[in-house]
Amino acid sequence: MADSEPLDRDADDEHAPEFYDEPWITPPFQPIRAIAALILIAGGFGLYEYVLVSFWSVPWMGIHERIPWPAFAILAAAMVLSIAGLRLALGLYSPHAKLGFGLFAFLACIVVGAGGGRFVSYVMRATLNPPFTLKLAVGQQFPSFALIDQNDSIHHGPASDTGATLIYIYRGDYDPFARFELAELTAHREEFNRAGLDTIAISTDQVERSKMLAGFLRTKIPLLSDNSESLIAPLGLVQHHRNGEPDNAIPAFLIVDRDGVVRWIFTSPYYRELPRPDTLLDAAKSVIARESTTHPAPAAFPQ
């Protein structure tokens, strides 16, 4: 009987590694897919950062709106891009590339999702004014005042020689929305003046802070200081803080005629919601046109 081949090879046989080991094939890196994942991740994170940086100075993103839908839509697009980048990264064949790119995309999704959520929460909850009631109505006389501005000049009002006066009561120099609105009013001041609309702004800031704000904005709009709250408090436009911080004004826009009678008012539950310059100009033109045809007797300001 012929010797048969052994069924099992000896462990020391030179062919044993070839018999037992499976060959390892390195997965392809897929550079196009990896680059596409990076582009999507960078695009999502870039859109997110653009909203955070630019919302305070780009009007079309919704700073004038009660609900800034454009900014929210950009944040949603940033989240979609980040998730798409994560999906591409997890589809890489190379385990090392999948781990690296996938972890990077996952962290980007966390940052965009958590940061975007905080931004939405801030815009919709943290910018709410405290409950307040404006103790002044259209047709009533705006209370008289004598307040100092950033140039140490005393302004007496509300009556003026112009056709109408815009009185902007703003929170203070620390508020980015107030700074943005004052910058817009400064940019349109000549247009307002040509239409017969004068502009003044009032806050509870100290005169020194008004001077710094006027220098920063390079504005000639009188920034009146009502640090004693002699005018703002009777109007019901003071926000008191429990943590010891100084009081600040609650924003309001009022247009008064040349006799000091209130003809137009804008207030909002959100201190970030501000009227557009064209809205203010249209309201002022309406007040001035009405003045030329009628001159009603003003109602008394309630004491």
PDB file of N, CA, C and O in Angstrom, residues 128-190:
ATOM      1  N   LEU A 128     -35.400  88.529  25.573  1.00  0.00           N
ATOM      2  CA  LEU A 128     -36.724  89.020  25.957  1.00  0.00           C
ATOM      3  C   LEU A 128     -36.595  90.169  26.952  1.00  0.00           C
ATOM      4  O   LEU A 128     -35.788  90.116  27.885  1.00  0.00           O
ATOM      5  N   ASN A 129     -37.375  91.204  26.743  1.00  0.00           N
ATOM      6  CA  ASN A 129     -37.478  92.256  27.746  1.00  0.00           C
ATOM      7  C   ASN A 129     -38.270  91.745  28.940  1.00  0.00           C
ATOM      8  O   ASN A 129     -39.092  90.829  28.803  1.00  0.00           O
ATOM      9  N   PRO A 130     -38.052  92.310  30.115  1.00  0.00           N
ATOM     10  CA  PRO A 130     -38.942  91.985  31.232  1.00  0.00           C
ATOM     11  C   PRO A 130     -40.333  92.540  30.938  1.00  0.00           C
ATOM     12  O   PRO A 130     -40.497  93.440  30.114  1.00  0.00           O
ATOM     13  N   PRO A 131     -41.351  92.018  31.575  1.00  0.00           N
ATOM     14  CA  PRO A 131     -42.699  92.564  31.357  1.00  0.00           C
ATOM     15  C   PRO A 131     -42.728  94.060  31.673  1.00  0.00           C
ATOM     16  O   PRO A 131     -42.243  94.501  32.712  1.00  0.00           O
ATOM     17  N   PHE A 132     -43.276  94.838  30.758  1.00  0.00           N
ATOM     18  CA  PHE A 132     -43.322  96.287  30.958  1.00  0.00           C
ATOM     19  C   PHE A 132     -44.578  96.838  30.296  1.00  0.00           C
ATOM     20  O   PHE A 132     -45.180  96.210  29.422  1.00  0.00           O
ATOM     21  N   THR A 133     -44.962  98.024  30.743  1.00  0.00           N
ATOM     22  CA  THR A 133     -46.103  98.734  30.163  1.00  0.00           C
ATOM     23  C   THR A 133     -45.669 100.163  29.876  1.00  0.00           C
ATOM     24  O   THR A 133     -45.296 100.903  30.795  1.00  0.00           O
ATOM     25  N   LEU A 134     -45.692 100.533  28.630  1.00  0.00           N
ATOM     26  CA  LEU A 134     -45.348 101.901  28.257  1.00  0.00           C
ATOM     27  C   LEU A 134     -46.470 102.836  28.705  1.00  0.00           C
ATOM     28  O   LEU A 134     -47.615 102.698  28.281  1.00  0.00           O
ATOM     29  N   LYS A 135     -46.128 103.776  29.566  1.00  0.00           N
ATOM     30  CA  LYS A 135     -47.130 104.686  30.124  1.00  0.00           C
ATOM     31  C   LYS A 135     -47.282 105.943  29.269  1.00  0.00           C
ATOM     32  O   LYS A 135     -47.247 107.076  29.749  1.00  0.00           O
ATOM     33  N   LEU A 136     -47.446 105.694  27.997  1.00  0.00           N
ATOM     34  CA  LEU A 136     -47.594 106.775  27.039  1.00  0.00           C
ATOM     35  C   LEU A 136     -48.268 106.204  25.804  1.00  0.00           C
ATOM     36  O   LEU A 136     -48.017 105.050  25.429  1.00  0.00           O
ATOM     37  N   ALA A 137     -49.140 106.963  25.196  1.00  0.00           N
ATOM     38  CA  ALA A 137     -49.885 106.482  24.032  1.00  0.00           C
ATOM     39  C   ALA A 137     -49.849 107.526  22.930  1.00  0.00           C
ATOM     40  O   ALA A 137     -49.530 108.705  23.157  1.00  0.00           O
ATOM     41  N   VAL A 138     -50.157 107.083  21.739  1.00  0.00           N
ATOM     42  CA  VAL A 138     -50.230 108.000  20.605  1.00  0.00           C
ATOM     43  C   VAL A 138     -51.288 109.061  20.871  1.00  0.00           C
ATOM     44  O   VAL A 138     -52.392 108.756  21.325  1.00  0.00           O
ATOM     45  N   GLY A 139     -50.946 110.315  20.632  1.00  0.00           N
ATOM     46  CA  GLY A 139     -51.851 111.431  20.875  1.00  0.00           C
ATOM     47  C   GLY A 139     -51.589 112.141  22.178  1.00  0.00           C
ATOM     48  O   GLY A 139     -52.123 113.230  22.409  1.00  0.00           O
ATOM     49  N   GLN A 140     -50.730 111.558  23.043  1.00  0.00           N
ATOM     50  CA  GLN A 140     -50.394 112.210  24.300  1.00  0.00           C
ATOM     51  C   GLN A 140     -49.124 113.039  24.155  1.00  0.00           C
ATOM     52  O   GLN A 140     -48.313 112.816  23.247  1.00  0.00           O
ATOM     53  N   GLN A 141     -48.969 113.982  25.073  1.00  0.00           N
ATOM     54  CA  GLN A 141     -47.786 114.845  25.067  1.00  0.00           C
ATOM     55  C   GLN A 141     -46.609 114.100  25.679  1.00  0.00           C
ATOM     56  O   GLN A 141     -46.711 113.525  26.762  1.00  0.00           O
ATOM     57  N   PHE A 142     -45.493 114.086  24.961  1.00  0.00           N
ATOM     58  CA  PHE A 142     -44.278 113.490  25.521  1.00  0.00           C
ATOM     59  C   PHE A 142     -43.790 114.388  26.653  1.00  0.00           C
ATOM     60  O   PHE A 142     -43.797 115.612  26.524  1.00  0.00           O
ATOM     61  N   PRO A 143     -43.394 113.813  27.785  1.00  0.00           N
ATOM     62  CA  PRO A 143     -42.974 114.656  28.920  1.00  0.00           C
ATOM     63  C   PRO A 143     -41.751 115.495  28.575  1.00  0.00           C
ATOM     64  O   PRO A 143     -40.861 115.061  27.839  1.00  0.00           O
ATOM     65  N   SER A 144     -41.706 116.689  29.112  1.00  0.00           N
ATOM     66  CA  SER A 144     -40.575 117.582  28.863  1.00  0.00           C
ATOM     67  C   SER A 144     -39.337 117.062  29.589  1.00  0.00           C
ATOM     68  O   SER A 144     -39.424 116.369  30.597  1.00  0.00           O
ATOM     69  N   PHE A 145     -38.174 117.404  29.060  1.00  0.00           N
ATOM     70  CA  PHE A 145     -36.920 116.941  29.661  1.00  0.00           C
ATOM     71  C   PHE A 145     -35.824 117.944  29.365  1.00  0.00           C
ATOM     72  O   PHE A 145     -35.904 118.774  28.443  1.00  0.00           O
ATOM     73  N   ALA A 146     -34.767 117.864  30.150  1.00  0.00           N
ATOM     74  CA  ALA A 146     -33.542 118.631  29.941  1.00  0.00           C
ATOM     75  C   ALA A 146     -32.396 117.702  30.312  1.00  0.00           C
ATOM     76  O   ALA A 146     -32.099 117.501  31.497  1.00  0.00           O
ATOM     77  N   LEU A 147     -31.767 117.105  29.307  1.00  0.00           N
ATOM     78  CA  LEU A 147     -30.751 116.082  29.515  1.00  0.00           C
ATOM     79  C   LEU A 147     -29.461 116.474  28.812  1.00  0.00           C
ATOM     80  O   LEU A 147     -29.468 117.143  27.779  1.00  0.00           O
ATOM     81  N   ILE A 148     -28.354 116.009  29.369  1.00  0.00           N
ATOM     82  CA  ILE A 148     -27.035 116.332  28.833  1.00  0.00           C
ATOM     83  C   ILE A 148     -26.621 115.277  27.814  1.00  0.00           C
ATOM     84  O   ILE A 148     -26.927 114.090  27.974  1.00  0.00           O
ATOM     85  N   ASP A 149     -25.920 115.708  26.751  1.00  0.00           N
ATOM     86  CA  ASP A 149     -25.484 114.768  25.723  1.00  0.00           C
ATOM     87  C   ASP A 149     -23.977 114.529  25.822  1.00  0.00           C
ATOM     88  O   ASP A 149     -23.317 114.972  26.779  1.00  0.00           O
ATOM     89  N   GLN A 150     -23.417 113.839  24.829  1.00  0.00           N
ATOM     90  CA  GLN A 150     -21.998 113.475  24.857  1.00  0.00           C
ATOM     91  C   GLN A 150     -21.084 114.672  24.682  1.00  0.00           C
ATOM     92  O   GLN A 150     -19.879 114.576  24.940  1.00  0.00           O
ATOM     93  N   ASN A 151     -21.638 115.789  24.244  1.00  0.00           N
ATOM     94  CA  ASN A 151     -20.840 117.009  24.085  1.00  0.00           C
ATOM     95  C   ASN A 151     -21.020 117.970  25.247  1.00  0.00           C
ATOM     96  O   ASN A 151     -20.652 119.148  25.139  1.00  0.00           O
ATOM     97  N   ASP A 152     -21.629 117.481  26.319  1.00  0.00           N
ATOM     98  CA  ASP A 152     -21.897 118.285  27.521  1.00  0.00           C
ATOM     99  C   ASP A 152     -22.866 119.417  27.250  1.00  0.00           C
ATOM    100  O   ASP A 152     -22.862 120.445  27.959  1.00  0.00           O
ATOM    101  N   SER A 153     -23.711 119.261  26.238  1.00  0.00           N
ATOM    102  CA  SER A 153     -24.747 120.252  25.942  1.00  0.00           C
ATOM    103  C   SER A 153     -26.074 119.785  26.517  1.00  0.00           C
ATOM    104  O   SER A 153     -26.366 118.579  26.532  1.00  0.00           O
ATOM    105  N   ILE A 154     -26.878 120.721  26.997  1.00  0.00           N
ATOM    106  CA  ILE A 154     -28.184 120.409  27.549  1.00  0.00           C
ATOM    107  C   ILE A 154     -29.218 120.458  26.415  1.00  0.00           C
ATOM    108  O   ILE A 154     -29.321 121.446  25.703  1.00  0.00           O
ATOM    109  N   HIS A 155     -29.971 119.360  26.275  1.00  0.00           N
ATOM    110  CA  HIS A 155     -31.035 119.304  25.276  1.00  0.00           C
ATOM    111  C   HIS A 155     -32.377 119.412  25.979  1.00  0.00           C
ATOM    112  O   HIS A 155     -32.667 118.646  26.907  1.00  0.00           O
ATOM    113  N   HIS A 156     -33.185 120.346  25.519  1.00  0.00           N
ATOM    114  CA  HIS A 156     -34.524 120.512  26.052  1.00  0.00           C
ATOM    115  C   HIS A 156     -35.516 119.955  25.036  1.00  0.00           C
ATOM    116  O   HIS A 156     -35.378 120.162  23.828  1.00  0.00           O
ATOM    117  N   GLY A 157     -36.498 119.243  25.527  1.00  0.00           N
ATOM    118  CA  GLY A 157     -37.476 118.665  24.598  1.00  0.00           C
ATOM    119  C   GLY A 157     -38.800 118.434  25.285  1.00  0.00           C
ATOM    120  O   GLY A 157     -38.980 118.760  26.469  1.00  0.00           O
ATOM    121  N   PRO A 158     -39.719 117.874  24.519  1.00  0.00           N
ATOM    122  CA  PRO A 158     -39.513 117.245  23.213  1.00  0.00           C
ATOM    123  C   PRO A 158     -39.760 118.153  22.019  1.00  0.00           C
ATOM    124  O   PRO A 158     -39.491 117.764  20.892  1.00  0.00           O
ATOM    125  N   ALA A 159     -40.350 119.352  22.203  1.00  0.00           N
ATOM    126  CA  ALA A 159     -40.665 120.216  21.071  1.00  0.00           C
ATOM    127  C   ALA A 159     -39.388 120.635  20.355  1.00  0.00           C
ATOM    128  O   ALA A 159     -38.337 120.817  20.974  1.00  0.00           O
ATOM    129  N   SER A 160     -39.470 120.774  19.034  1.00  0.00           N
ATOM    130  CA  SER A 160     -38.314 121.184  18.251  1.00  0.00           C
ATOM    131  C   SER A 160     -38.789 121.990  17.055  1.00  0.00           C
ATOM    132  O   SER A 160     -39.983 122.090  16.776  1.00  0.00           O
ATOM    133  N   ASP A 161     -37.829 122.545  16.346  1.00  0.00           N
ATOM    134  CA  ASP A 161     -38.144 123.359  15.174  1.00  0.00           C
ATOM    135  C   ASP A 161     -38.317 122.522  13.916  1.00  0.00           C
ATOM    136  O   ASP A 161     -38.706 123.040  12.877  1.00  0.00           O
ATOM    137  N   THR A 162     -37.983 121.233  13.982  1.00  0.00           N
ATOM    138  CA  THR A 162     -38.111 120.372  12.814  1.00  0.00           C
ATOM    139  C   THR A 162     -39.543 119.869  12.682  1.00  0.00           C
ATOM    140  O   THR A 162     -40.384 120.067  13.560  1.00  0.00           O
ATOM    141  N   GLY A 163     -39.812 119.186  11.571  1.00  0.00           N
ATOM    142  CA  GLY A 163     -41.163 118.670  11.355  1.00  0.00           C
ATOM    143  C   GLY A 163     -41.531 117.577  12.326  1.00  0.00           C
ATOM    144  O   GLY A 163     -42.683 117.449  12.731  1.00  0.00           O
ATOM    145  N   ALA A 164     -40.551 116.752  12.731  1.00  0.00           N
ATOM    146  CA  ALA A 164     -40.809 115.664  13.679  1.00  0.00           C
ATOM    147  C   ALA A 164     -39.479 115.263  14.301  1.00  0.00           C
ATOM    148  O   ALA A 164     -38.401 115.571  13.781  1.00  0.00           O
ATOM    149  N   THR A 165     -39.569 114.569  15.417  1.00  0.00           N
ATOM    150  CA  THR A 165     -38.368 114.113  16.125  1.00  0.00           C
ATOM    151  C   THR A 165     -38.508 112.636  16.447  1.00  0.00           C
ATOM    152  O   THR A 165     -39.529 112.203  17.007  1.00  0.00           O
ATOM    153  N   LEU A 166     -37.478 111.861  16.085  1.00  0.00           N
ATOM    154  CA  LEU A 166     -37.405 110.460  16.472  1.00  0.00           C
ATOM    155  C   LEU A 166     -36.669 110.361  17.800  1.00  0.00           C
ATOM    156  O   LEU A 166     -35.526 110.816  17.922  1.00  0.00           O
ATOM    157  N   ILE A 167     -37.330 109.795  18.792  1.00  0.00           N
ATOM    158  CA  ILE A 167     -36.718 109.576  20.106  1.00  0.00           C
ATOM    159  C   ILE A 167     -36.466 108.082  20.253  1.00  0.00           C
ATOM    160  O   ILE A 167     -37.407 107.287  20.318  1.00  0.00           O
ATOM    161  N   TYR A 168     -35.197 107.705  20.278  1.00  0.00           N
ATOM    162  CA  TYR A 168     -34.814 106.306  20.416  1.00  0.00           C
ATOM    163  C   TYR A 168     -34.305 106.088  21.836  1.00  0.00           C
ATOM    164  O   TYR A 168     -33.256 106.590  22.214  1.00  0.00           O
ATOM    165  N   ILE A 169     -35.058 105.352  22.614  1.00  0.00           N
ATOM    166  CA  ILE A 169     -34.642 104.981  23.964  1.00  0.00           C
ATOM    167  C   ILE A 169     -33.957 103.621  23.867  1.00  0.00           C
ATOM    168  O   ILE A 169     -34.595 102.623  23.502  1.00  0.00           O
ATOM    169  N   TYR A 170     -32.653 103.585  24.154  1.00  0.00           N
ATOM    170  CA  TYR A 170     -31.880 102.364  23.941  1.00  0.00           C
ATOM    171  C   TYR A 170     -31.330 101.818  25.256  1.00  0.00           C
ATOM    172  O   TYR A 170     -31.216 102.539  26.246  1.00  0.00           O
ATOM    173  N   ARG A 171     -30.971 100.549  25.245  1.00  0.00           N
ATOM    174  CA  ARG A 171     -30.583  99.856  26.480  1.00  0.00           C
ATOM    175  C   ARG A 171     -29.292 100.400  27.075  1.00  0.00           C
ATOM    176  O   ARG A 171     -29.161 100.505  28.280  1.00  0.00           O
ATOM    177  N   GLY A 172     -28.317 100.683  26.234  1.00  0.00           N
ATOM    178  CA  GLY A 172     -27.044 101.161  26.741  1.00  0.00           C
ATOM    179  C   GLY A 172     -25.927 100.850  25.766  1.00  0.00           C
ATOM    180  O   GLY A 172     -26.107 100.133  24.776  1.00  0.00           O
ATOM    181  N   ASP A 173     -24.741 101.376  26.054  1.00  0.00           N
ATOM    182  CA  ASP A 173     -23.622 101.212  25.130  1.00  0.00           C
ATOM    183  C   ASP A 173     -23.140  99.769  25.062  1.00  0.00           C
ATOM    184  O   ASP A 173     -22.476  99.381  24.107  1.00  0.00           O
ATOM    185  N   TYR A 174     -23.458  98.945  26.053  1.00  0.00           N
ATOM    186  CA  TYR A 174     -22.984  97.565  26.082  1.00  0.00           C
ATOM    187  C   TYR A 174     -23.785  96.653  25.158  1.00  0.00           C
ATOM    188  O   TYR A 174     -23.354  95.533  24.839  1.00  0.00           O
ATOM    189  N   ASP A 175     -24.948  97.084  24.713  1.00  0.00           N
ATOM    190  CA  ASP A 175     -25.851  96.222  23.965  1.00  0.00           C
ATOM    191  C   ASP A 175     -25.501  96.245  22.477  1.00  0.00           C
ATOM    192  O   ASP A 175     -25.518  97.315  21.855  1.00  0.00           O
ATOM    193  N   PRO A 176     -25.176  95.088  21.862  1.00  0.00           N
ATOM    194  CA  PRO A 176     -24.800  95.090  20.443  1.00  0.00           C
ATOM    195  C   PRO A 176     -25.933  95.504  19.523  1.00  0.00           C
ATOM    196  O   PRO A 176     -25.690  96.110  18.477  1.00  0.00           O
ATOM    197  N   PHE A 177     -27.170  95.206  19.907  1.00  0.00           N
ATOM    198  CA  PHE A 177     -28.305  95.595  19.067  1.00  0.00           C
ATOM    199  C   PHE A 177     -28.496  97.110  19.079  1.00  0.00           C
ATOM    200  O   PHE A 177     -28.813  97.711  18.051  1.00  0.00           O
ATOM    201  N   ALA A 178     -28.301  97.721  20.239  1.00  0.00           N
ATOM    202  CA  ALA A 178     -28.403  99.178  20.323  1.00  0.00           C
ATOM    203  C   ALA A 178     -27.298  99.836  19.508  1.00  0.00           C
ATOM    204  O   ALA A 178     -27.539 100.826  18.798  1.00  0.00           O
ATOM    205  N   ARG A 179     -26.089  99.303  19.587  1.00  0.00           N
ATOM    206  CA  ARG A 179     -24.993  99.867  18.795  1.00  0.00           C
ATOM    207  C   ARG A 179     -25.276  99.738  17.301  1.00  0.00           C
ATOM    208  O   ARG A 179     -24.996 100.651  16.522  1.00  0.00           O
ATOM    209  N   PHE A 180     -25.829  98.594  16.909  1.00  0.00           N
ATOM    210  CA  PHE A 180     -26.156  98.402  15.490  1.00  0.00           C
ATOM    211  C   PHE A 180     -27.211  99.400  15.044  1.00  0.00           C
ATOM    212  O   PHE A 180     -27.085 100.017  13.968  1.00  0.00           O
ATOM    213  N   GLU A 181     -28.246  99.589  15.848  1.00  0.00           N
ATOM    214  CA  GLU A 181     -29.314 100.508  15.463  1.00  0.00           C
ATOM    215  C   GLU A 181     -28.803 101.942  15.401  1.00  0.00           C
ATOM    216  O   GLU A 181     -29.146 102.695  14.482  1.00  0.00           O
ATOM    217  N   LEU A 182     -27.980 102.329  16.349  1.00  0.00           N
ATOM    218  CA  LEU A 182     -27.424 103.681  16.326  1.00  0.00           C
ATOM    219  C   LEU A 182     -26.521 103.889  15.108  1.00  0.00           C
ATOM    220  O   LEU A 182     -26.492 104.964  14.521  1.00  0.00           O
ATOM    221  N   ALA A 183     -25.793 102.841  14.726  1.00  0.00           N
ATOM    222  CA  ALA A 183     -24.966 102.941  13.533  1.00  0.00           C
ATOM    223  C   ALA A 183     -25.829 103.115  12.290  1.00  0.00           C
ATOM    224  O   ALA A 183     -25.488 103.900  11.384  1.00  0.00           O
ATOM    225  N   GLU A 184     -26.952 102.413  12.216  1.00  0.00           N
ATOM    226  CA  GLU A 184     -27.856 102.566  11.073  1.00  0.00           C
ATOM    227  C   GLU A 184     -28.493 103.957  11.060  1.00  0.00           C
ATOM    228  O   GLU A 184     -28.618 104.577  10.001  1.00  0.00           O
ATOM    229  N   LEU A 185     -28.900 104.424  12.226  1.00  0.00           N
ATOM    230  CA  LEU A 185     -29.483 105.767  12.289  1.00  0.00           C
ATOM    231  C   LEU A 185     -28.455 106.824  11.889  1.00  0.00           C
ATOM    232  O   LEU A 185     -28.797 107.825  11.244  1.00  0.00           O
ATOM    233  N   THR A 186     -27.212 106.602  12.261  1.00  0.00           N
ATOM    234  CA  THR A 186     -26.151 107.531  11.871  1.00  0.00           C
ATOM    235  C   THR A 186     -25.969 107.535  10.352  1.00  0.00           C
ATOM    236  O   THR A 186     -25.811 108.599   9.735  1.00  0.00           O
ATOM    237  N   ALA A 187     -26.003 106.345   9.747  1.00  0.00           N
ATOM    238  CA  ALA A 187     -25.823 106.243   8.300  1.00  0.00           C
ATOM    239  C   ALA A 187     -26.961 106.922   7.533  1.00  0.00           C
ATOM    240  O   ALA A 187     -26.758 107.405   6.421  1.00  0.00           O
ATOM    241  N   HIS A 188     -28.155 106.961   8.124  1.00  0.00           N
ATOM    242  CA  HIS A 188     -29.321 107.540   7.441  1.00  0.00           C
ATOM    243  C   HIS A 188     -29.693 108.922   7.992  1.00  0.00           C
ATOM    244  O   HIS A 188     -30.753 109.442   7.668  1.00  0.00           O
ATOM    245  N   ARG A 189     -28.827 109.496   8.799  1.00  0.00           N
ATOM    246  CA  ARG A 189     -29.181 110.755   9.473  1.00  0.00           C
ATOM    247  C   ARG A 189     -29.437 111.877   8.475  1.00  0.00           C
ATOM    248  O   ARG A 189     -30.400 112.647   8.622  1.00  0.00           O
ATOM    249  N   GLU A 190     -28.599 112.002   7.455  1.00  0.00           N
ATOM    250  CA  GLU A 190     -28.808 113.075   6.470  1.00  0.00           C
ATOM    251  C   GLU A 190     -30.121 112.887   5.716  1.00  0.00           C
ATOM    252  O   GLU A 190     -30.840 113.861   5.449  1.00  0.00           O
TER     253      GLU A 190
END
